[in-house]
Structure formats: C-alpha cells, structure tokens
PDB file of C-alpha atoms in Angstrom:
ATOM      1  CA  UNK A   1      26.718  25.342  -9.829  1.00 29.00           C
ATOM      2  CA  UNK A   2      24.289  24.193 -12.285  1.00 32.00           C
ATOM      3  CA  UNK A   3      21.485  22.141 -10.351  1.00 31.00           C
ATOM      4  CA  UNK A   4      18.664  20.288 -12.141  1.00 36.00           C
ATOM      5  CA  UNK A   5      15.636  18.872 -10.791  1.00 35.00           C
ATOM      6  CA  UNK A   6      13.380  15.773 -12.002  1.00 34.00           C
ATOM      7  CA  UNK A   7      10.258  15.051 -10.908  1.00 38.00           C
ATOM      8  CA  UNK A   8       8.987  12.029 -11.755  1.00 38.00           C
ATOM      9  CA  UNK A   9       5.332  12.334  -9.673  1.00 43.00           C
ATOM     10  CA  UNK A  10       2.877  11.174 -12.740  1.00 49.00           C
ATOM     11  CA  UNK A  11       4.149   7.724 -12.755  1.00 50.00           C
ATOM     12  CA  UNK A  12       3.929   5.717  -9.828  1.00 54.00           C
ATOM     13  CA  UNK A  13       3.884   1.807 -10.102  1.00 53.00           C
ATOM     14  CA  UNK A  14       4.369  -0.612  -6.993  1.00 56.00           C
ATOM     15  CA  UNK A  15       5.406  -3.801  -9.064  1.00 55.00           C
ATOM     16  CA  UNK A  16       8.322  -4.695 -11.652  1.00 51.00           C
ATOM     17  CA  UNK A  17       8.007  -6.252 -14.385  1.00 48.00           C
ATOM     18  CA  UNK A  18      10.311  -7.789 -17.317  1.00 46.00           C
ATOM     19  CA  UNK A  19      11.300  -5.413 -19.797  1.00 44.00           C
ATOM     20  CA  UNK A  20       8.886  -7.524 -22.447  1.00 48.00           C
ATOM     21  CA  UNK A  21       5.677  -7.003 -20.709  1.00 70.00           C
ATOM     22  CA  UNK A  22       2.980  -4.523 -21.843  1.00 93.00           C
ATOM     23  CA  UNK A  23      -0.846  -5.024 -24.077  1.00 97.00           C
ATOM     24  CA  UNK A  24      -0.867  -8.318 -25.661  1.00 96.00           C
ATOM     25  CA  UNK A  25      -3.660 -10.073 -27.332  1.00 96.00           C
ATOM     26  CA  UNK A  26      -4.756 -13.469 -25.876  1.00 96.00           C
ATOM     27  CA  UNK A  27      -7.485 -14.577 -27.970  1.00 96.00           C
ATOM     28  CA  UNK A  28     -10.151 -13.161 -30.257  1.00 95.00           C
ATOM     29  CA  UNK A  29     -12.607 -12.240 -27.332  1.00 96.00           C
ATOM     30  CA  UNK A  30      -8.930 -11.515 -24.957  1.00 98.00           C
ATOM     31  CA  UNK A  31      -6.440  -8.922 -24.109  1.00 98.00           C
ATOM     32  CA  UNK A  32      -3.893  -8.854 -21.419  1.00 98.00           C
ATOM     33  CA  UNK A  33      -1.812  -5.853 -19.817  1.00 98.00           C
ATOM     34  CA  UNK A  34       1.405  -7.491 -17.787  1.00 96.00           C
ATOM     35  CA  UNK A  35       3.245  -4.969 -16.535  1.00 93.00           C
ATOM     36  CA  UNK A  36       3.365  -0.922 -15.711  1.00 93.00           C
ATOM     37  CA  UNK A  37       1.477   1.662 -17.636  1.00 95.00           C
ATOM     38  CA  UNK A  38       3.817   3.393 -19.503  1.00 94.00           C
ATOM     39  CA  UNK A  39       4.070   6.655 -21.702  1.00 94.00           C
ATOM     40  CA  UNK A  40       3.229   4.498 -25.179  1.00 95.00           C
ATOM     41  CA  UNK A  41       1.038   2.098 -23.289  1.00 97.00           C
ATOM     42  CA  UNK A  42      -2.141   3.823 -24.706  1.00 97.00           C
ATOM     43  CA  UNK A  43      -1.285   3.324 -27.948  1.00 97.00           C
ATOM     44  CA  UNK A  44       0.415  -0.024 -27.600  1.00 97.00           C
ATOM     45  CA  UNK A  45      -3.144  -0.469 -26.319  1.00 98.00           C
ATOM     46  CA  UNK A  46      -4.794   0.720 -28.976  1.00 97.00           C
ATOM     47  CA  UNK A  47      -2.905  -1.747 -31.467  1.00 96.00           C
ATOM     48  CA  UNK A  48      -3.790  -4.710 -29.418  1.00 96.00           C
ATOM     49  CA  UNK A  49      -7.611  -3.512 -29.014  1.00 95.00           C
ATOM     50  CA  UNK A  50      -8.013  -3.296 -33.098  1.00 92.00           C
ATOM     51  CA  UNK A  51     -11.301  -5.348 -33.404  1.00 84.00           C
ATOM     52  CA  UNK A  52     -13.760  -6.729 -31.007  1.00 89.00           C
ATOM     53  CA  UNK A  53     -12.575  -8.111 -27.178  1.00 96.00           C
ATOM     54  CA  UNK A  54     -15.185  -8.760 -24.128  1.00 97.00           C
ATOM     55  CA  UNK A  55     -12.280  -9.332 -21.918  1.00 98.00           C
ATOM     56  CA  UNK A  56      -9.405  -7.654 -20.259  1.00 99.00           C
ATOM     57  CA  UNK A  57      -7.189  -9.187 -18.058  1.00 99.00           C
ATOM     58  CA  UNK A  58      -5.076  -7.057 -15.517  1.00 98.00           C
ATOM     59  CA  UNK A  59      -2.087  -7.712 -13.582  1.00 97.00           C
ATOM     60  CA  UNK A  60      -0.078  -4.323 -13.328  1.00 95.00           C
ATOM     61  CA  UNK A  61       1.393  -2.249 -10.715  1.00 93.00           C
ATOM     62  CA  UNK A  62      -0.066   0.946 -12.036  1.00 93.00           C
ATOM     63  CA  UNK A  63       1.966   3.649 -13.752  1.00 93.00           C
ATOM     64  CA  UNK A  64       0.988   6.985 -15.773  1.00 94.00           C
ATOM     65  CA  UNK A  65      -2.578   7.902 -14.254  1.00 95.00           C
ATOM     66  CA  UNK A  66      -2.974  10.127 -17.672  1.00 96.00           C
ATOM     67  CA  UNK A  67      -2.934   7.294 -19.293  1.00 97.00           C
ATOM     68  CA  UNK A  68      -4.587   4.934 -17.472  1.00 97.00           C
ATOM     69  CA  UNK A  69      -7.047   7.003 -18.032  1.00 98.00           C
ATOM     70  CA  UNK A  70      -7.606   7.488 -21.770  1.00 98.00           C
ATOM     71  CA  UNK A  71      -7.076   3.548 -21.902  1.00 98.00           C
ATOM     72  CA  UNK A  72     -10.456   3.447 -19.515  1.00 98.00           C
ATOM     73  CA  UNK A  73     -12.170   5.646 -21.254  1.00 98.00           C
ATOM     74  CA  UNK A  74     -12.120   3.618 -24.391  1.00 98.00           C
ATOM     75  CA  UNK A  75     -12.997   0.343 -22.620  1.00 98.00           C
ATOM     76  CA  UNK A  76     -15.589   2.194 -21.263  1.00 98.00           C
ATOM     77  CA  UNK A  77     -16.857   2.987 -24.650  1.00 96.00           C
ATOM     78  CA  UNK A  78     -17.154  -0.610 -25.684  1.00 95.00           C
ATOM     79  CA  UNK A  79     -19.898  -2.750 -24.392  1.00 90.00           C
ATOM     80  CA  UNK A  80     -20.029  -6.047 -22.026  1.00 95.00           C
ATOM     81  CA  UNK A  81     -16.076  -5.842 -21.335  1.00 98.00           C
ATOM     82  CA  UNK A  82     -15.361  -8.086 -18.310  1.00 98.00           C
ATOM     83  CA  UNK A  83     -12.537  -7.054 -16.605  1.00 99.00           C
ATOM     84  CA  UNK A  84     -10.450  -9.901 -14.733  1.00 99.00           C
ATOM     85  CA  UNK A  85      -7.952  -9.102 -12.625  1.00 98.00           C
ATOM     86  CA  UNK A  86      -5.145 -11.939 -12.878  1.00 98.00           C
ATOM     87  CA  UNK A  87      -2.575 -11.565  -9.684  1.00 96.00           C
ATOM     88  CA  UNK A  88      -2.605  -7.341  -8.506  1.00 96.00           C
ATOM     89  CA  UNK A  89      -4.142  -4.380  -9.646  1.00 97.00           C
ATOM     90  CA  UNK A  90      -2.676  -1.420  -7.719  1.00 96.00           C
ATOM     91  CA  UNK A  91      -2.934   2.731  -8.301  1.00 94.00           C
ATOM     92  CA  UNK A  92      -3.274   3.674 -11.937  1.00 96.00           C
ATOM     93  CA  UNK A  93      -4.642   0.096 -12.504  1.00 97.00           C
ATOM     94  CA  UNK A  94      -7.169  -0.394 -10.046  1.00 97.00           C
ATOM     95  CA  UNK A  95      -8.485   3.788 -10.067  1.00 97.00           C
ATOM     96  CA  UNK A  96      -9.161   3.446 -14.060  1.00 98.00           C
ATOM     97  CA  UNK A  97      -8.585  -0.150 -16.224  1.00 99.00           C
ATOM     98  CA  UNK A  98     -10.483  -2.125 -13.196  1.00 98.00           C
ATOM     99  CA  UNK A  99     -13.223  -0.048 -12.998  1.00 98.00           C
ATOM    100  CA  UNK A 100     -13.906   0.510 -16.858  1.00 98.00           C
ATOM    101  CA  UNK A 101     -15.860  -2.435 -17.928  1.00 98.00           C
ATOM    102  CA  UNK A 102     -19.564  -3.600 -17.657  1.00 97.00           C
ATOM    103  CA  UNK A 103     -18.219  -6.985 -15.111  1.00 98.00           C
ATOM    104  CA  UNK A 104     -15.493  -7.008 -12.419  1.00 98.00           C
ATOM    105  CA  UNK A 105     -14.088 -10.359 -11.552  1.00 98.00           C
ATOM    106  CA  UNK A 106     -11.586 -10.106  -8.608  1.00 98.00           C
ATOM    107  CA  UNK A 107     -11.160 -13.575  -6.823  1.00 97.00           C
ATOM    108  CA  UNK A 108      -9.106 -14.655  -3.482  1.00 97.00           C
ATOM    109  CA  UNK A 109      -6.181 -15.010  -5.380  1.00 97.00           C
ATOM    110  CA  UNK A 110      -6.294 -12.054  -6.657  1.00 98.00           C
ATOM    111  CA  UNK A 111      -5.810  -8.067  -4.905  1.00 98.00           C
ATOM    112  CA  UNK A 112      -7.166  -4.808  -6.801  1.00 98.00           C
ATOM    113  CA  UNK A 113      -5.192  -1.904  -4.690  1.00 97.00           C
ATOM    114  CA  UNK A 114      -6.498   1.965  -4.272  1.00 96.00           C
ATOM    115  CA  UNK A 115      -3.441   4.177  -4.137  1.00 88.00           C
ATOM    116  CA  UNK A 116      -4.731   7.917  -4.432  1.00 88.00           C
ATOM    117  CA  UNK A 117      -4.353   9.757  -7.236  1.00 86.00           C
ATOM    118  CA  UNK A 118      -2.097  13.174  -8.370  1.00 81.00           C
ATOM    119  CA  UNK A 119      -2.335  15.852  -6.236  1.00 72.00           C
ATOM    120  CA  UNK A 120      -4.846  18.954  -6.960  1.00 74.00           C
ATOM    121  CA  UNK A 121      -4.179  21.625  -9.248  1.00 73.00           C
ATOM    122  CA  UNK A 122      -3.638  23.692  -6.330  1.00 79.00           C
ATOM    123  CA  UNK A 123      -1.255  21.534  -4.428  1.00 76.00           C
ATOM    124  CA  UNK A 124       0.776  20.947  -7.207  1.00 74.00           C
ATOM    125  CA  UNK A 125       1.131  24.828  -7.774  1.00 77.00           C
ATOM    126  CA  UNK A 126       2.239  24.752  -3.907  1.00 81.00           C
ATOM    127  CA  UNK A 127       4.889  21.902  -4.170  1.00 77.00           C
ATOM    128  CA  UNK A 128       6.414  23.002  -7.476  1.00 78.00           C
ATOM    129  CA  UNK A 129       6.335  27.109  -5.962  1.00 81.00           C
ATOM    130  CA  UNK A 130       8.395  25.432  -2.773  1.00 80.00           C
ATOM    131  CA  UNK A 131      10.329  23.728  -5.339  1.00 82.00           C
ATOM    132  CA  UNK A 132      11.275  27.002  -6.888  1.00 83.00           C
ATOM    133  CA  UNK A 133       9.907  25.983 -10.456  1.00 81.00           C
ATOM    134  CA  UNK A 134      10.043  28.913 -13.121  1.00 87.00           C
ATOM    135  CA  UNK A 135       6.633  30.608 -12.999  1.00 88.00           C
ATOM    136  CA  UNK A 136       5.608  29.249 -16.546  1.00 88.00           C
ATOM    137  CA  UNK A 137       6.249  26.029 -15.984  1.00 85.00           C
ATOM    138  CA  UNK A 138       3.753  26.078 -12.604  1.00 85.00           C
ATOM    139  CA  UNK A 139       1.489  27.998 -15.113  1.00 86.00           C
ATOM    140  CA  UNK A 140       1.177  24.904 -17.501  1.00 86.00           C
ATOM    141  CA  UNK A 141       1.358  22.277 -15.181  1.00 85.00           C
ATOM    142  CA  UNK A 142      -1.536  23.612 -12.864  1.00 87.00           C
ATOM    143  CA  UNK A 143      -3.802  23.425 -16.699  1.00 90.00           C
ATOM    144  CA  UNK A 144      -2.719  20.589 -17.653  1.00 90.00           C
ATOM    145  CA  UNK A 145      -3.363  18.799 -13.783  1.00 89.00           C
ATOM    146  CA  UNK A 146      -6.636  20.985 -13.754  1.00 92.00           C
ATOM    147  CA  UNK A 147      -7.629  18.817 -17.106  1.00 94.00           C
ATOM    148  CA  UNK A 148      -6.781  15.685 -15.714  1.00 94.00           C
ATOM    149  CA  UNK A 149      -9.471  15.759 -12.551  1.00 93.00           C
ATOM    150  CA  UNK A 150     -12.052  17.579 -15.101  1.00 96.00           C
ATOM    151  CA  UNK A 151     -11.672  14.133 -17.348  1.00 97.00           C
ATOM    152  CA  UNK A 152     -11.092  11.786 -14.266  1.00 97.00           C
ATOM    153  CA  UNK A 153     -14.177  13.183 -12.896  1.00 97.00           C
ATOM    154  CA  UNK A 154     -16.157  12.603 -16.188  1.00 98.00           C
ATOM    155  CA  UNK A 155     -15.332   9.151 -16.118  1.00 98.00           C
ATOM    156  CA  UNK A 156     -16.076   8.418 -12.863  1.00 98.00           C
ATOM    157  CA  UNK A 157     -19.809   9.915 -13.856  1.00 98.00           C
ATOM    158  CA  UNK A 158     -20.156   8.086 -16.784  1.00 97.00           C
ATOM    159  CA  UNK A 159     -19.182   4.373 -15.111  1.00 97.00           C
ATOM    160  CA  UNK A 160     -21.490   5.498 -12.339  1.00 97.00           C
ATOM    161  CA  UNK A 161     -18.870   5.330  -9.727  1.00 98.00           C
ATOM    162  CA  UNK A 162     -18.294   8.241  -6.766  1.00 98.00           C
ATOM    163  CA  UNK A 163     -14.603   9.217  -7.221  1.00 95.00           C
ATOM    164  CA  UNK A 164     -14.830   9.375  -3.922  1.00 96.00           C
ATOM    165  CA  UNK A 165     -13.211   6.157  -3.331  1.00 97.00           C
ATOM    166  CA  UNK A 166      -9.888   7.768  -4.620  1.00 95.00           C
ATOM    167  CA  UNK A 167      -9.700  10.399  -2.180  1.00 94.00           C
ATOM    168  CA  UNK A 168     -10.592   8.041   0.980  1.00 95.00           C
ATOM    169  CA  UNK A 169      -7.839   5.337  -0.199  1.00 94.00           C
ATOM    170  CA  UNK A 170      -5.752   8.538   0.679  1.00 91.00           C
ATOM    171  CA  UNK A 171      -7.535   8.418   4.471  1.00 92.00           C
ATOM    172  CA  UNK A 172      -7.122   4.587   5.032  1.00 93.00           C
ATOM    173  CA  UNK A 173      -3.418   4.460   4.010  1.00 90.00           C
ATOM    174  CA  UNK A 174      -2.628   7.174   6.296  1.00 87.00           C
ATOM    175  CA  UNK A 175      -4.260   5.081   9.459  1.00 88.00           C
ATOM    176  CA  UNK A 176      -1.210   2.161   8.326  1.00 85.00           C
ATOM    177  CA  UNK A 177       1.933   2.732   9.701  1.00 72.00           C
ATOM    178  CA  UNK A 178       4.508   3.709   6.912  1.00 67.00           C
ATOM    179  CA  UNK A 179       8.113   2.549   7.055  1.00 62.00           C
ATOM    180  CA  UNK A 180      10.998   5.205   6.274  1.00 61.00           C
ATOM    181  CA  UNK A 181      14.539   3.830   5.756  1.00 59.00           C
ATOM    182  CA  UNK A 182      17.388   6.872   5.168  1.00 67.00           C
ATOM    183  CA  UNK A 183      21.239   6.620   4.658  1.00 72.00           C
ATOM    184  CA  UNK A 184      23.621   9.977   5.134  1.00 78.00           C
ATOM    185  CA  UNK A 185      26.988   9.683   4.122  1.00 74.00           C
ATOM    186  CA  UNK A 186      28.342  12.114   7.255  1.00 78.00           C
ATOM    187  CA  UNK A 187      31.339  13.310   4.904  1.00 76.00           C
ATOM    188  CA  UNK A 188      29.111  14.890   2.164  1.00 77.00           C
ATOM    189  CA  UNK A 189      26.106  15.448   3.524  1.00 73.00           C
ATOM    190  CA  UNK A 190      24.484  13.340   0.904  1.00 75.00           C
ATOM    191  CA  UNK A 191      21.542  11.405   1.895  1.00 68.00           C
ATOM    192  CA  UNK A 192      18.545   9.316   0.601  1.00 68.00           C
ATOM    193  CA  UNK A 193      15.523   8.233   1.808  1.00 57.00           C
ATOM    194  CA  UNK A 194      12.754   5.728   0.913  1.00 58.00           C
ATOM    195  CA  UNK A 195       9.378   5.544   2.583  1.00 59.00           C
ATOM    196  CA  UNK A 196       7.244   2.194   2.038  1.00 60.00           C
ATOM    197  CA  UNK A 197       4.488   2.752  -0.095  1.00 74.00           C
ATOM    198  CA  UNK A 198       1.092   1.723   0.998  1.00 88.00           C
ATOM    199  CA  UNK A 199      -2.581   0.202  -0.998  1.00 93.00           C
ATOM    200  CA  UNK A 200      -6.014   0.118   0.147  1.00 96.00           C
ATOM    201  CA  UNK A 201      -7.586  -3.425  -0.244  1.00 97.00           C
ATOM    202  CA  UNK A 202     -11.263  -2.421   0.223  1.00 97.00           C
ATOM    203  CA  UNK A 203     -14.029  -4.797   1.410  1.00 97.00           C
ATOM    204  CA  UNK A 204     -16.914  -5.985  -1.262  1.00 97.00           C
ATOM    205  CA  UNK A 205     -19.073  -3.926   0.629  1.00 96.00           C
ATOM    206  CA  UNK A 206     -16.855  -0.751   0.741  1.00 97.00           C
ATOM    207  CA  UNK A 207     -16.815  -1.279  -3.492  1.00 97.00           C
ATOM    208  CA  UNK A 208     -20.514  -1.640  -3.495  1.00 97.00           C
ATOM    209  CA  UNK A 209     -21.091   1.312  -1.356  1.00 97.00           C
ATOM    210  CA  UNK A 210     -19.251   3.498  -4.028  1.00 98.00           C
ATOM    211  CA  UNK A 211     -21.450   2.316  -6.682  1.00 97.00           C
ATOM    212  CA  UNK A 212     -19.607  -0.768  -8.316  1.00 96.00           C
ATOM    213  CA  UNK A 213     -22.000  -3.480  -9.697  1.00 93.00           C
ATOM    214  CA  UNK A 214     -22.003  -6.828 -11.278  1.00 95.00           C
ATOM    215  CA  UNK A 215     -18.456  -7.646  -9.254  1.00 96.00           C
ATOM    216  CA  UNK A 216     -17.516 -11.324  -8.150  1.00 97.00           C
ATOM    217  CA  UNK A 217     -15.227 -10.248  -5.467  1.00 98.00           C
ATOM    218  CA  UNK A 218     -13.261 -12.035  -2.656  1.00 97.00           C
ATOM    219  CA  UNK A 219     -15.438 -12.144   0.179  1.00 94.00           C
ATOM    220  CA  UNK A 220     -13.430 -11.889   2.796  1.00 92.00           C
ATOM    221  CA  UNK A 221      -9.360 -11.021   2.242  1.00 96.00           C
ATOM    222  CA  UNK A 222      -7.069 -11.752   5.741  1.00 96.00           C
ATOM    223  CA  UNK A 223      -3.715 -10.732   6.338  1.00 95.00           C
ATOM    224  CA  UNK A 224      -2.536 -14.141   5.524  1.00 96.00           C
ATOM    225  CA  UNK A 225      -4.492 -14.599   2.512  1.00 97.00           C
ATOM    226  CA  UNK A 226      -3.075 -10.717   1.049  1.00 97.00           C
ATOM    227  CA  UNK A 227       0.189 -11.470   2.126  1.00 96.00           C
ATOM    228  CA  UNK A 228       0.484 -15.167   0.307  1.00 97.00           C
ATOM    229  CA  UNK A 229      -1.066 -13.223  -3.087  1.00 96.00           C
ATOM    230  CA  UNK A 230       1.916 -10.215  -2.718  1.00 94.00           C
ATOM    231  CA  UNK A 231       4.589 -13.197  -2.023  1.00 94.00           C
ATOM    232  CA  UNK A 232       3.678 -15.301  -4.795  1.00 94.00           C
ATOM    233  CA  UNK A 233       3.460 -11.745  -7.196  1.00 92.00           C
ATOM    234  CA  UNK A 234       6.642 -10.432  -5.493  1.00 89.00           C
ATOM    235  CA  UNK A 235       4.574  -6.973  -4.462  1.00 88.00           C
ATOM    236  CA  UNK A 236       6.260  -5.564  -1.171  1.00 86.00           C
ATOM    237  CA  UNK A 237       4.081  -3.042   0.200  1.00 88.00           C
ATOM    238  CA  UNK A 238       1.801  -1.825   3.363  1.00 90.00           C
ATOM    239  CA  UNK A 239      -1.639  -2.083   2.985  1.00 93.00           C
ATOM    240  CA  UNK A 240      -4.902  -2.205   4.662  1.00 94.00           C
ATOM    241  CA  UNK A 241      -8.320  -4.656   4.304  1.00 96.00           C
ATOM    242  CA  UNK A 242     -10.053  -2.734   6.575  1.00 93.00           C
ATOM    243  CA  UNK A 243     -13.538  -1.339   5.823  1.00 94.00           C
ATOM    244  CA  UNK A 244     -13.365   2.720   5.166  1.00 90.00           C
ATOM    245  CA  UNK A 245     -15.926   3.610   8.459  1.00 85.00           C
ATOM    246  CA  UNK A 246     -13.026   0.840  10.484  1.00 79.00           C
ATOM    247  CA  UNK A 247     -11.196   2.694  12.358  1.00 61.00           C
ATOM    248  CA  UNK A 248      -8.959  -0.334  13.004  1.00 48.00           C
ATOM    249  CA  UNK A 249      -6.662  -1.682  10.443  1.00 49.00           C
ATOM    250  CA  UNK A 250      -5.256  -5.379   9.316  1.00 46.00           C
ATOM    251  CA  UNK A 251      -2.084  -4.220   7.967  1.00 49.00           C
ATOM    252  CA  UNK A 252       1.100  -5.463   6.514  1.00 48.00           C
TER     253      UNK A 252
END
C-alpha cells in the first residue's frame, strides 16, 4: 500500500476568486490585490510596486501567511501608505497587508477579518509527530515555523501593534458555534468532513486597544450590516462583532 499525505496548512483563504485576479496597478499613487495570496504573489507584488504608490487597496480572502508577510514588511518600509480595504480582508490579509501602512481606512461596507495564524513551532512538531512525518522533515519544518513567529513578531514591533490580537481572534472564534457537515460512504468506509470556518470582526475600540492608529473604521458593524457585506462579496463564513472582554457574541 503506498499512502501519501498532503498538508496543505500554510495557505488558508476564505474567499474565491477568478483565476485572473492577483497585484495590479490602478494608478500612479494605486495598487490593488483582488484575490488570494498565493506562492508568487510576493513577487507579482513586487512587479506591480516598482516606483512610488501611497495606496493599497485590499479585497482578499487571505492565503500564504509567509507571504503575506514579506509583502507587509515592504509596505511597511515605505512611508504614508494608506491602506483601503475595498469589500473583505480576512486571515493572511487582515493579520499583515491591513495592518502595514501609516492609514487604515475600513468603512461600513467594508469587513477586515482576524483568523489566527499557523500553529507554534511546538504544535506543529506535535501534529506532524501524530501524523507520523519522517523525523527530518519535523526537524525542518519546526525551523522554518520557528522563523516565521521570530519575523511575524518583528513586524508586529516595528508597526507598533501587540500581536496579541492574533492569538485572541483564536479565543473569540472559539466562543461562535462552528458548523461540521460529514458524509461516510458505509461500503468503504470512506468519509469527509468540512467544518465552517470562522473570522473575528473586532470593534474600533478592540483595534485601538491593540495599538492601531490613524484608522477610519466602521463604527458600529450589526449582524445585518456583516451579513449584507459577505452576501454582496459571496464570503460564507461564521464570525463574531463582539468586543474581545464580551463574553456574548453576534454571530453568523
């Protein structure tokens, strides 16, 4: 029996997108990313970016975190980037690109969506041990994950942000109640399962507490307001609006 396992856990997105979408540039001053982050997205990125821009706009489902990240770090570089976020900016998107520039401009038509971010050096040693990964492979992955924090943590610093906003996305998406749908075909045994993921829609004075400034944010999202934005941008998942100190939730 030859059995081969995939795991596809760096690249999580919560939106589709036509096959053309990606980095384009808008105007002089303007570039857009439509779309998911992909593997080549940094340097399609980096080919669109070639010369001056003071504004980004965003409308992505998020995607490679890796890369996310190096995309960030060179908006971050660049001063007086406004960063606009046109329809949703979920995961990837909203942990790095949103967060990157020296102006955040998130209106009520608009969502930007916390989604966690990969799990800890240590965890991921766990999972992949349970998985029954070859020892080097657990070896490499656990530096190269190790790396990723290290440099997610020195851009958090340098945007004057607490990361901490990351890890308690994680805590407000666990109070919303999670859908799991399954099929088993009772001949084979073969089954599948797919659970519903879930964003964190954080108040403007949740953001502010975490250290985000110069931000013209929705004042005040409702359930009916979030889920007219995810209809009209064809996003389908759970989320929460509630405050992290709330114990209650609004939820879809």
């Amino acid at each position: 029996m030859n059995i081969q396992k995939i795991a596809s856990l760096l690249a999580i997105s919560l939106l589709s997108f036509p096959a053309m979408a990606g980095w384009t540039r808008l105007s002089k001053s303007s570039i857009e990313l439509r779309g998911d982050i992909e593997k080549n997205s940094y340097n399609e990125y980096l080919k669109v970016a070639n010369g001056e821009f003071s504004k980004v706009i965003l409308h992505s489902g998020g995607g490679y975190p890796s890369v996310a990240l190096r995309i960030a770090e060179n908006i971050a570089d660049r001063k007086g980037v406004e960063i606009k976020v046109d329809g949703a900016c979920l995961s990837a998107c909203a942990n790095y690109l949103a967060l990157a520039g020296s102006r955040l401009d998130v209106d009520c038509h608009s969502v930007l969506g916390f989604h966690g971010t990969l799990p800890s050096a240590g965890d991921s040693v766990a999972s992949l041990k349970q998985e029954g990964a070859p020892q080097p492979l657990i070896d490499e992955y656990a530096k190269w994950v190790a790396l990723f924090h290290e440099n997610e943590d020195i851009f958090y610093n340098k945007i004057g942000v607490d990361r901490k906003i990351i890890d308690d996305s994680v805590v407000v998406i666990k109070r919303i109640d999670i859908s799991v749908s399954y099929s088993i075909d009772r001949d084979s045994g073969e089954y599948s399962y797919t659970t519903t993921a879930g964003v964190w829609i954080p108040p403007l004075a949740d953001l502010e507490s975490y250290g985000l400034r110069n931000i013209n944010y929705c004042k005040q999202y409702t359930s009916h307001l979030v889920d007219e934005i995810f209809k009209k941008n064809q996003i389908s998942v759970r989320y929460s609006i509630s405050s992290m100190s709330d114990g209650g939730d609004v939820k879809r």
